[in-house]
Amino acid sequence: AQTVTQSQPEMSVQEAETVTLSCTYDTSESDYYLFWYKQPPSRQMILVIRQEAYKQQNATENRFSVNFQKAAKSFSLKISDSQLGDAAMYFCAYRSYNQGGKLIFGQGTELSVKP
Amino acid sequence: NAGVTQTPKFQVLKTGQSMTLQCAQDMNHNSMYWYRQDPGMGLRLIYYSASEGTTDKGEVPNGYNVSRLNKREFSLRLESAAPSQTSVYFCASRMTGMNTEAFFGQGTRLTVV
Protein backbone atom coordinates (compact mmCIF):
# COMPACT_ATOMS: atom_id res chain seq x y z
CA ALA A 1 0.00 0.00 0.00
CA GLN A 2 1.10 3.52 -0.70
CA THR A 3 1.76 6.07 2.03
CA VAL A 4 2.38 9.81 2.05
CA THR A 5 4.23 11.58 4.86
CA GLN A 6 4.44 15.28 5.62
CA SER A 7 6.83 15.69 8.52
CA GLN A 8 6.27 19.42 9.11
CA PRO A 9 2.97 19.99 10.96
CA GLU A 10 3.54 23.77 10.90
CA MET A 11 5.66 26.18 8.92
CA SER A 12 6.01 29.93 8.95
CA VAL A 13 7.28 32.36 6.34
CA GLN A 14 7.73 36.09 6.10
CA GLU A 15 5.70 37.84 3.43
CA ALA A 16 7.64 38.05 0.12
CA GLU A 17 10.03 35.30 1.21
CA THR A 18 10.30 31.73 -0.07
CA VAL A 19 9.23 28.61 1.80
CA THR A 20 9.52 24.91 1.00
CA LEU A 21 7.09 22.30 2.26
CA SER A 22 8.30 18.70 2.37
CA CYS A 23 6.56 15.51 1.33
CA THR A 24 7.80 11.96 1.01
CA TYR A 25 5.89 8.95 -0.21
CA ASP A 26 6.26 5.24 -0.48
CA THR A 27 5.15 3.14 -3.43
CA SER A 28 6.25 0.20 -5.50
CA GLU A 29 4.58 1.62 -8.60
CA SER A 30 6.48 3.34 -11.36
CA ASP A 31 3.61 5.39 -12.78
CA TYR A 32 1.51 7.67 -10.62
CA TYR A 33 0.50 11.27 -9.99
CA LEU A 34 1.45 13.57 -7.14
CA PHE A 35 -0.49 16.63 -6.06
CA TRP A 36 -0.35 19.56 -3.71
CA TYR A 37 -3.69 20.85 -2.40
CA LYS A 38 -4.33 24.05 -0.50
CA GLN A 39 -7.06 24.27 2.14
CA PRO A 40 -7.73 27.82 3.37
CA PRO A 41 -9.95 28.48 6.41
CA SER A 42 -12.98 28.22 4.13
CA ARG A 43 -12.27 24.44 4.02
CA GLN A 44 -12.35 24.38 0.24
CA MET A 45 -9.78 21.99 -1.27
CA ILE A 46 -7.90 23.76 -4.05
CA LEU A 47 -5.51 22.01 -6.40
CA VAL A 48 -2.22 23.91 -6.45
CA ILE A 49 0.00 21.81 -8.66
CA ARG A 50 0.24 18.35 -10.20
CA GLN A 51 3.20 16.18 -11.23
CA GLU A 52 3.14 13.08 -13.42
CA ALA A 53 5.79 10.62 -12.28
CA TYR A 54 6.97 9.83 -15.81
CA LYS A 55 7.88 13.48 -16.40
CA GLN A 56 11.38 14.41 -15.30
CA GLN A 57 10.67 18.13 -15.54
CA ASN A 58 9.42 19.68 -12.34
CA ALA A 59 5.94 21.22 -12.54
CA THR A 60 5.48 24.95 -12.01
CA GLU A 61 2.39 27.14 -11.61
CA ASN A 62 3.24 30.82 -11.26
CA ARG A 63 4.80 31.23 -7.77
CA PHE A 64 4.44 27.52 -6.98
CA SER A 65 6.95 24.91 -8.08
CA VAL A 66 7.87 21.41 -7.03
CA ASN A 67 11.09 19.52 -6.59
CA PHE A 68 10.27 15.99 -7.65
CA GLN A 69 12.92 13.40 -6.83
CA LYS A 70 11.52 10.08 -8.02
CA ALA A 71 14.35 7.86 -6.80
CA ALA A 72 14.24 9.44 -3.36
CA LYS A 73 10.39 9.46 -3.39
CA SER A 74 10.35 13.09 -2.45
CA PHE A 75 7.95 15.79 -3.64
CA SER A 76 8.46 19.20 -2.07
CA LEU A 77 6.51 22.38 -2.78
CA LYS A 78 8.26 25.73 -3.06
CA ILE A 79 6.25 28.91 -2.70
CA SER A 80 8.08 32.00 -3.90
CA ASP A 81 7.23 35.60 -3.00
CA SER A 82 4.85 34.41 -0.29
CA GLN A 83 1.63 36.35 0.11
CA LEU A 84 -0.80 36.65 3.01
CA GLY A 85 -3.33 34.71 0.97
CA ASP A 86 -1.00 31.72 0.88
CA ALA A 87 -1.69 31.05 4.55
CA ALA A 88 -3.50 27.71 4.63
CA MET A 89 -3.19 24.00 5.27
CA TYR A 90 -1.29 22.26 2.48
CA PHE A 91 -1.74 18.61 1.66
CA CYS A 92 0.46 16.39 -0.45
CA ALA A 93 -1.40 13.58 -2.20
CA TYR A 94 -0.65 10.49 -4.29
CA ARG A 95 -2.79 8.90 -6.95
CA SER A 96 -2.12 5.60 -8.64
CA TYR A 97 -2.87 5.10 -12.31
CA ASN A 98 -5.00 2.06 -11.69
CA GLN A 99 -6.87 2.25 -8.41
CA GLY A 100 -10.07 4.06 -9.25
CA GLY A 101 -8.64 7.54 -8.84
CA LYS A 102 -8.31 7.30 -5.08
CA LEU A 103 -6.17 9.97 -3.46
CA ILE A 104 -3.84 9.16 -0.58
CA PHE A 105 -3.11 12.23 1.49
CA GLY A 106 -0.35 13.25 3.82
CA GLN A 107 -1.06 14.65 7.27
CA GLY A 108 -0.89 18.26 6.13
CA THR A 109 1.32 21.27 6.86
CA GLU A 110 -0.18 24.44 8.32
CA LEU A 111 1.52 27.44 6.71
CA SER A 112 1.35 30.85 8.31
CA VAL A 113 2.54 34.03 6.55
CA LYS A 114 3.83 36.91 8.64
CA PRO A 115 3.36 40.45 7.34
CA ASN B 1 -21.81 25.87 -12.60
CA ALA B 2 -22.15 24.62 -9.01
CA GLY B 3 -19.52 21.83 -9.17
CA VAL B 4 -19.81 19.52 -6.16
CA THR B 5 -22.49 20.39 -3.62
CA GLN B 6 -22.69 18.86 -0.16
CA THR B 7 -25.54 19.15 2.29
CA PRO B 8 -25.64 19.96 5.12
CA LYS B 9 -22.61 22.14 5.87
CA PHE B 10 -22.84 21.58 9.62
CA GLN B 11 -24.58 18.95 11.72
CA VAL B 12 -24.66 17.92 15.36
CA LEU B 13 -25.87 14.43 16.18
CA LYS B 14 -26.39 12.52 19.37
CA THR B 15 -24.69 9.17 19.77
CA GLY B 16 -26.80 6.48 18.15
CA GLN B 17 -28.66 8.78 15.78
CA SER B 18 -28.55 8.20 12.07
CA MET B 19 -28.16 10.63 9.23
CA THR B 20 -27.31 10.85 5.54
CA LEU B 21 -24.83 13.25 4.02
CA GLN B 22 -25.81 14.25 0.52
CA CYS B 23 -23.48 14.96 -2.40
CA ALA B 24 -24.35 15.98 -5.92
CA GLN B 25 -22.16 16.98 -8.87
CA ASP B 26 -23.18 18.63 -12.11
CA MET B 27 -20.03 17.98 -14.12
CA ASN B 28 -21.10 14.60 -15.56
CA HIS B 29 -18.26 12.89 -13.70
CA ASN B 30 -18.12 9.12 -13.52
CA SER B 31 -16.28 8.70 -10.23
CA MET B 32 -17.27 9.99 -6.81
CA TYR B 33 -15.59 9.75 -3.41
CA TRP B 34 -16.19 10.30 0.28
CA TYR B 35 -13.29 11.34 2.51
CA ARG B 36 -13.07 12.27 6.15
CA GLN B 37 -10.59 14.80 7.52
CA ASP B 38 -9.26 14.56 11.06
CA PRO B 39 -6.55 16.71 12.66
CA GLY B 40 -3.07 15.34 12.07
CA MET B 41 -4.33 12.61 9.73
CA GLY B 42 -5.09 14.38 6.49
CA LEU B 43 -8.00 13.11 4.41
CA ARG B 44 -8.82 9.42 4.37
CA LEU B 45 -11.03 7.64 1.88
CA ILE B 46 -14.23 6.13 3.27
CA TYR B 47 -15.93 4.82 0.12
CA TYR B 48 -15.82 5.52 -3.56
CA SER B 49 -17.84 4.83 -6.66
CA ALA B 50 -15.91 4.39 -9.87
CA SER B 51 -19.09 4.50 -11.94
CA GLU B 52 -22.85 4.54 -11.54
CA GLY B 53 -23.98 1.30 -9.93
CA THR B 54 -20.67 0.42 -8.28
CA THR B 55 -19.26 1.20 -4.86
CA ASP B 56 -16.09 0.10 -3.10
CA LYS B 57 -14.61 0.42 0.35
CA GLY B 58 -11.79 2.78 1.04
CA GLU B 59 -9.40 2.96 3.95
CA VAL B 60 -11.93 3.64 6.75
CA PRO B 61 -15.37 2.23 5.78
CA ASN B 62 -16.51 0.87 9.16
CA GLY B 63 -19.68 2.51 10.44
CA TYR B 64 -20.66 3.94 7.06
CA ASN B 65 -22.76 2.97 4.08
CA VAL B 66 -23.03 4.63 0.70
CA SER B 67 -25.47 4.79 -2.18
CA ARG B 68 -24.73 5.88 -5.72
CA LEU B 69 -28.26 6.98 -6.46
CA ASN B 70 -27.53 8.00 -10.05
CA LYS B 71 -24.62 9.50 -11.91
CA ARG B 72 -24.99 12.84 -10.13
CA GLU B 73 -25.55 11.78 -6.54
CA PHE B 74 -23.51 9.84 -3.99
CA SER B 75 -24.75 9.74 -0.40
CA LEU B 76 -23.01 8.70 2.80
CA ARG B 77 -25.05 7.23 5.65
CA LEU B 78 -24.19 6.88 9.30
CA GLU B 79 -26.57 4.28 10.73
CA SER B 80 -25.64 4.73 14.39
CA ALA B 81 -23.39 7.71 14.92
CA ALA B 82 -20.47 7.45 17.34
CA PRO B 83 -18.24 10.20 18.78
CA SER B 84 -15.35 8.73 16.75
CA GLN B 85 -17.22 9.82 13.62
CA THR B 86 -16.87 13.46 14.57
CA SER B 87 -15.00 14.82 11.57
CA VAL B 88 -15.16 16.96 8.47
CA TYR B 89 -16.51 15.02 5.52
CA PHE B 90 -15.65 15.79 1.92
CA CYS B 91 -17.26 14.55 -1.24
CA ALA B 92 -15.27 14.66 -4.46
CA SER B 93 -15.88 13.77 -8.07
CA ARG B 94 -13.71 13.12 -11.09
CA MET B 95 -14.08 12.25 -14.71
CA THR B 96 -12.56 8.83 -15.29
CA GLY B 97 -9.34 9.07 -17.21
CA MET B 98 -5.65 9.43 -16.66
CA ASN B 99 -5.15 13.14 -16.82
CA THR B 100 -8.11 14.43 -14.84
CA GLU B 101 -8.33 16.07 -11.45
CA ALA B 102 -10.74 15.64 -8.57
CA PHE B 103 -13.14 18.42 -7.58
CA PHE B 104 -14.15 18.71 -3.95
CA GLY B 105 -17.28 19.90 -2.22
CA GLN B 106 -17.07 22.46 0.57
CA GLY B 107 -17.22 19.85 3.31
CA THR B 108 -19.62 18.93 6.12
CA ARG B 109 -18.56 19.45 9.71
CA LEU B 110 -20.20 16.71 11.76
CA THR B 111 -20.10 16.58 15.54
CA VAL B 112 -21.37 13.55 17.42
CA VAL B 113 -22.02 14.17 21.11
CSV table of C-alpha atoms in Angstrom, one decimal:
chain,number,residue,atom,x,y,z
A,1,ALA,CA,0.0,0.0,0.0
A,2,GLN,CA,1.1,3.5,-0.7
A,3,THR,CA,1.8,6.1,2.0
A,4,VAL,CA,2.4,9.8,2.0
A,5,THR,CA,4.2,11.6,4.9
A,6,GLN,CA,4.4,15.3,5.6
A,7,SER,CA,6.8,15.7,8.5
A,8,GLN,CA,6.3,19.4,9.1
A,9,PRO,CA,3.0,20.0,11.0
A,10,GLU,CA,3.5,23.8,10.9
A,11,MET,CA,5.7,26.2,8.9
A,12,SER,CA,6.0,29.9,9.0
A,13,VAL,CA,7.3,32.4,6.3
A,14,GLN,CA,7.7,36.1,6.1
A,15,GLU,CA,5.7,37.8,3.4
A,16,ALA,CA,7.6,38.0,0.1
A,17,GLU,CA,10.0,35.3,1.2
A,18,THR,CA,10.3,31.7,-0.1
A,19,VAL,CA,9.2,28.6,1.8
A,20,THR,CA,9.5,24.9,1.0
A,21,LEU,CA,7.1,22.3,2.3
A,22,SER,CA,8.3,18.7,2.4
A,23,CYS,CA,6.6,15.5,1.3
A,24,THR,CA,7.8,12.0,1.0
A,25,TYR,CA,5.9,8.9,-0.2
A,26,ASP,CA,6.3,5.2,-0.5
A,27,THR,CA,5.1,3.1,-3.4
A,28,SER,CA,6.2,0.2,-5.5
A,29,GLU,CA,4.6,1.6,-8.6
A,30,SER,CA,6.5,3.3,-11.4
A,31,ASP,CA,3.6,5.4,-12.8
A,32,TYR,CA,1.5,7.7,-10.6
A,33,TYR,CA,0.5,11.3,-10.0
A,34,LEU,CA,1.4,13.6,-7.1
A,35,PHE,CA,-0.5,16.6,-6.1
A,36,TRP,CA,-0.4,19.6,-3.7
A,37,TYR,CA,-3.7,20.8,-2.4
A,38,LYS,CA,-4.3,24.0,-0.5
A,39,GLN,CA,-7.1,24.3,2.1
A,40,PRO,CA,-7.7,27.8,3.4
A,41,PRO,CA,-9.9,28.5,6.4
A,42,SER,CA,-13.0,28.2,4.1
A,43,ARG,CA,-12.3,24.4,4.0
A,44,GLN,CA,-12.3,24.4,0.2
A,45,MET,CA,-9.8,22.0,-1.3
A,46,ILE,CA,-7.9,23.8,-4.0
A,47,LEU,CA,-5.5,22.0,-6.4
A,48,VAL,CA,-2.2,23.9,-6.4
A,49,ILE,CA,0.0,21.8,-8.7
A,50,ARG,CA,0.2,18.3,-10.2
A,51,GLN,CA,3.2,16.2,-11.2
A,52,GLU,CA,3.1,13.1,-13.4
A,53,ALA,CA,5.8,10.6,-12.3
A,54,TYR,CA,7.0,9.8,-15.8
A,55,LYS,CA,7.9,13.5,-16.4
A,56,GLN,CA,11.4,14.4,-15.3
A,57,GLN,CA,10.7,18.1,-15.5
A,58,ASN,CA,9.4,19.7,-12.3
A,59,ALA,CA,5.9,21.2,-12.5
A,60,THR,CA,5.5,25.0,-12.0
A,61,GLU,CA,2.4,27.1,-11.6
A,62,ASN,CA,3.2,30.8,-11.3
A,63,ARG,CA,4.8,31.2,-7.8
A,64,PHE,CA,4.4,27.5,-7.0
A,65,SER,CA,7.0,24.9,-8.1
A,66,VAL,CA,7.9,21.4,-7.0
A,67,ASN,CA,11.1,19.5,-6.6
A,68,PHE,CA,10.3,16.0,-7.7
A,69,GLN,CA,12.9,13.4,-6.8
A,70,LYS,CA,11.5,10.1,-8.0
A,71,ALA,CA,14.3,7.9,-6.8
A,72,ALA,CA,14.2,9.4,-3.4
A,73,LYS,CA,10.4,9.5,-3.4
A,74,SER,CA,10.3,13.1,-2.4
A,75,PHE,CA,8.0,15.8,-3.6
A,76,SER,CA,8.5,19.2,-2.1
A,77,LEU,CA,6.5,22.4,-2.8
A,78,LYS,CA,8.3,25.7,-3.1
A,79,ILE,CA,6.2,28.9,-2.7
A,80,SER,CA,8.1,32.0,-3.9
A,81,ASP,CA,7.2,35.6,-3.0
A,82,SER,CA,4.9,34.4,-0.3
A,83,GLN,CA,1.6,36.3,0.1
A,84,LEU,CA,-0.8,36.7,3.0
A,85,GLY,CA,-3.3,34.7,1.0
A,86,ASP,CA,-1.0,31.7,0.9
A,87,ALA,CA,-1.7,31.0,4.5
A,88,ALA,CA,-3.5,27.7,4.6
A,89,MET,CA,-3.2,24.0,5.3
A,90,TYR,CA,-1.3,22.3,2.5
A,91,PHE,CA,-1.7,18.6,1.7
A,92,CYS,CA,0.5,16.4,-0.5
A,93,ALA,CA,-1.4,13.6,-2.2
A,94,TYR,CA,-0.6,10.5,-4.3
A,95,ARG,CA,-2.8,8.9,-7.0
A,96,SER,CA,-2.1,5.6,-8.6
A,97,TYR,CA,-2.9,5.1,-12.3
A,98,ASN,CA,-5.0,2.1,-11.7
A,99,GLN,CA,-6.9,2.2,-8.4
A,100,GLY,CA,-10.1,4.1,-9.2
A,101,GLY,CA,-8.6,7.5,-8.8
A,102,LYS,CA,-8.3,7.3,-5.1
A,103,LEU,CA,-6.2,10.0,-3.5
A,104,ILE,CA,-3.8,9.2,-0.6
A,105,PHE,CA,-3.1,12.2,1.5
A,106,GLY,CA,-0.4,13.3,3.8
A,107,GLN,CA,-1.1,14.7,7.3
A,108,GLY,CA,-0.9,18.3,6.1
A,109,THR,CA,1.3,21.3,6.9
A,110,GLU,CA,-0.2,24.4,8.3
A,111,LEU,CA,1.5,27.4,6.7
A,112,SER,CA,1.4,30.8,8.3
A,113,VAL,CA,2.5,34.0,6.5
A,114,LYS,CA,3.8,36.9,8.6
A,115,PRO,CA,3.4,40.5,7.3
B,1,ASN,CA,-21.8,25.9,-12.6
B,2,ALA,CA,-22.2,24.6,-9.0
B,3,GLY,CA,-19.5,21.8,-9.2
B,4,VAL,CA,-19.8,19.5,-6.2
B,5,THR,CA,-22.5,20.4,-3.6
B,6,GLN,CA,-22.7,18.9,-0.2
B,7,THR,CA,-25.5,19.2,2.3
B,8,PRO,CA,-25.6,20.0,5.1
B,9,LYS,CA,-22.6,22.1,5.9
B,10,PHE,CA,-22.8,21.6,9.6
B,11,GLN,CA,-24.6,18.9,11.7
B,12,VAL,CA,-24.7,17.9,15.4
B,13,LEU,CA,-25.9,14.4,16.2
B,14,LYS,CA,-26.4,12.5,19.4
B,15,THR,CA,-24.7,9.2,19.8
B,16,GLY,CA,-26.8,6.5,18.2
B,17,GLN,CA,-28.7,8.8,15.8
B,18,SER,CA,-28.5,8.2,12.1
B,19,MET,CA,-28.2,10.6,9.2
B,20,THR,CA,-27.3,10.9,5.5
B,21,LEU,CA,-24.8,13.3,4.0
B,22,GLN,CA,-25.8,14.3,0.5
B,23,CYS,CA,-23.5,15.0,-2.4
B,24,ALA,CA,-24.3,16.0,-5.9
B,25,GLN,CA,-22.2,17.0,-8.9
B,26,ASP,CA,-23.2,18.6,-12.1
B,27,MET,CA,-20.0,18.0,-14.1
B,28,ASN,CA,-21.1,14.6,-15.6
B,29,HIS,CA,-18.3,12.9,-13.7
B,30,ASN,CA,-18.1,9.1,-13.5
B,31,SER,CA,-16.3,8.7,-10.2
B,32,MET,CA,-17.3,10.0,-6.8
B,33,TYR,CA,-15.6,9.8,-3.4
B,34,TRP,CA,-16.2,10.3,0.3
B,35,TYR,CA,-13.3,11.3,2.5
B,36,ARG,CA,-13.1,12.3,6.2
B,37,GLN,CA,-10.6,14.8,7.5
B,38,ASP,CA,-9.3,14.6,11.1
B,39,PRO,CA,-6.5,16.7,12.7
B,40,GLY,CA,-3.1,15.3,12.1
B,41,MET,CA,-4.3,12.6,9.7
B,42,GLY,CA,-5.1,14.4,6.5
B,43,LEU,CA,-8.0,13.1,4.4
B,44,ARG,CA,-8.8,9.4,4.4
B,45,LEU,CA,-11.0,7.6,1.9
B,46,ILE,CA,-14.2,6.1,3.3
B,47,TYR,CA,-15.9,4.8,0.1
B,48,TYR,CA,-15.8,5.5,-3.6
B,49,SER,CA,-17.8,4.8,-6.7
B,50,ALA,CA,-15.9,4.4,-9.9
B,51,SER,CA,-19.1,4.5,-11.9
B,52,GLU,CA,-22.8,4.5,-11.5
B,53,GLY,CA,-24.0,1.3,-9.9
B,54,THR,CA,-20.7,0.4,-8.3
B,55,THR,CA,-19.3,1.2,-4.9
B,56,ASP,CA,-16.1,0.1,-3.1
B,57,LYS,CA,-14.6,0.4,0.4
B,58,GLY,CA,-11.8,2.8,1.0
B,59,GLU,CA,-9.4,3.0,3.9
B,60,VAL,CA,-11.9,3.6,6.7
B,61,PRO,CA,-15.4,2.2,5.8
B,62,ASN,CA,-16.5,0.9,9.2
B,63,GLY,CA,-19.7,2.5,10.4
B,64,TYR,CA,-20.7,3.9,7.1
B,65,ASN,CA,-22.8,3.0,4.1
B,66,VAL,CA,-23.0,4.6,0.7
B,67,SER,CA,-25.5,4.8,-2.2
B,68,ARG,CA,-24.7,5.9,-5.7
B,69,LEU,CA,-28.3,7.0,-6.5
B,70,ASN,CA,-27.5,8.0,-10.1
B,71,LYS,CA,-24.6,9.5,-11.9
B,72,ARG,CA,-25.0,12.8,-10.1
B,73,GLU,CA,-25.6,11.8,-6.5
B,74,PHE,CA,-23.5,9.8,-4.0
B,75,SER,CA,-24.8,9.7,-0.4
B,76,LEU,CA,-23.0,8.7,2.8
B,77,ARG,CA,-25.0,7.2,5.6
B,78,LEU,CA,-24.2,6.9,9.3
B,79,GLU,CA,-26.6,4.3,10.7
B,80,SER,CA,-25.6,4.7,14.4
B,81,ALA,CA,-23.4,7.7,14.9
B,82,ALA,CA,-20.5,7.5,17.3
B,83,PRO,CA,-18.2,10.2,18.8
B,84,SER,CA,-15.4,8.7,16.8
B,85,GLN,CA,-17.2,9.8,13.6
B,86,THR,CA,-16.9,13.5,14.6
B,87,SER,CA,-15.0,14.8,11.6
B,88,VAL,CA,-15.2,17.0,8.5
B,89,TYR,CA,-16.5,15.0,5.5
B,90,PHE,CA,-15.6,15.8,1.9
B,91,CYS,CA,-17.3,14.6,-1.2
B,92,ALA,CA,-15.3,14.7,-4.5
B,93,SER,CA,-15.9,13.8,-8.1
B,94,ARG,CA,-13.7,13.1,-11.1
B,95,MET,CA,-14.1,12.3,-14.7
B,96,THR,CA,-12.6,8.8,-15.3
B,97,GLY,CA,-9.3,9.1,-17.2
B,98,MET,CA,-5.7,9.4,-16.7
B,99,ASN,CA,-5.1,13.1,-16.8
B,100,THR,CA,-8.1,14.4,-14.8
B,101,GLU,CA,-8.3,16.1,-11.5
B,102,ALA,CA,-10.7,15.6,-8.6
B,103,PHE,CA,-13.1,18.4,-7.6
B,104,PHE,CA,-14.2,18.7,-4.0
B,105,GLY,CA,-17.3,19.9,-2.2
B,106,GLN,CA,-17.1,22.5,0.6
B,107,GLY,CA,-17.2,19.9,3.3
B,108,THR,CA,-19.6,18.9,6.1
B,109,ARG,CA,-18.6,19.4,9.7
B,110,LEU,CA,-20.2,16.7,11.8
B,111,THR,CA,-20.1,16.6,15.5
B,112,VAL,CA,-21.4,13.5,17.4
B,113,VAL,CA,-22.0,14.2,21.1
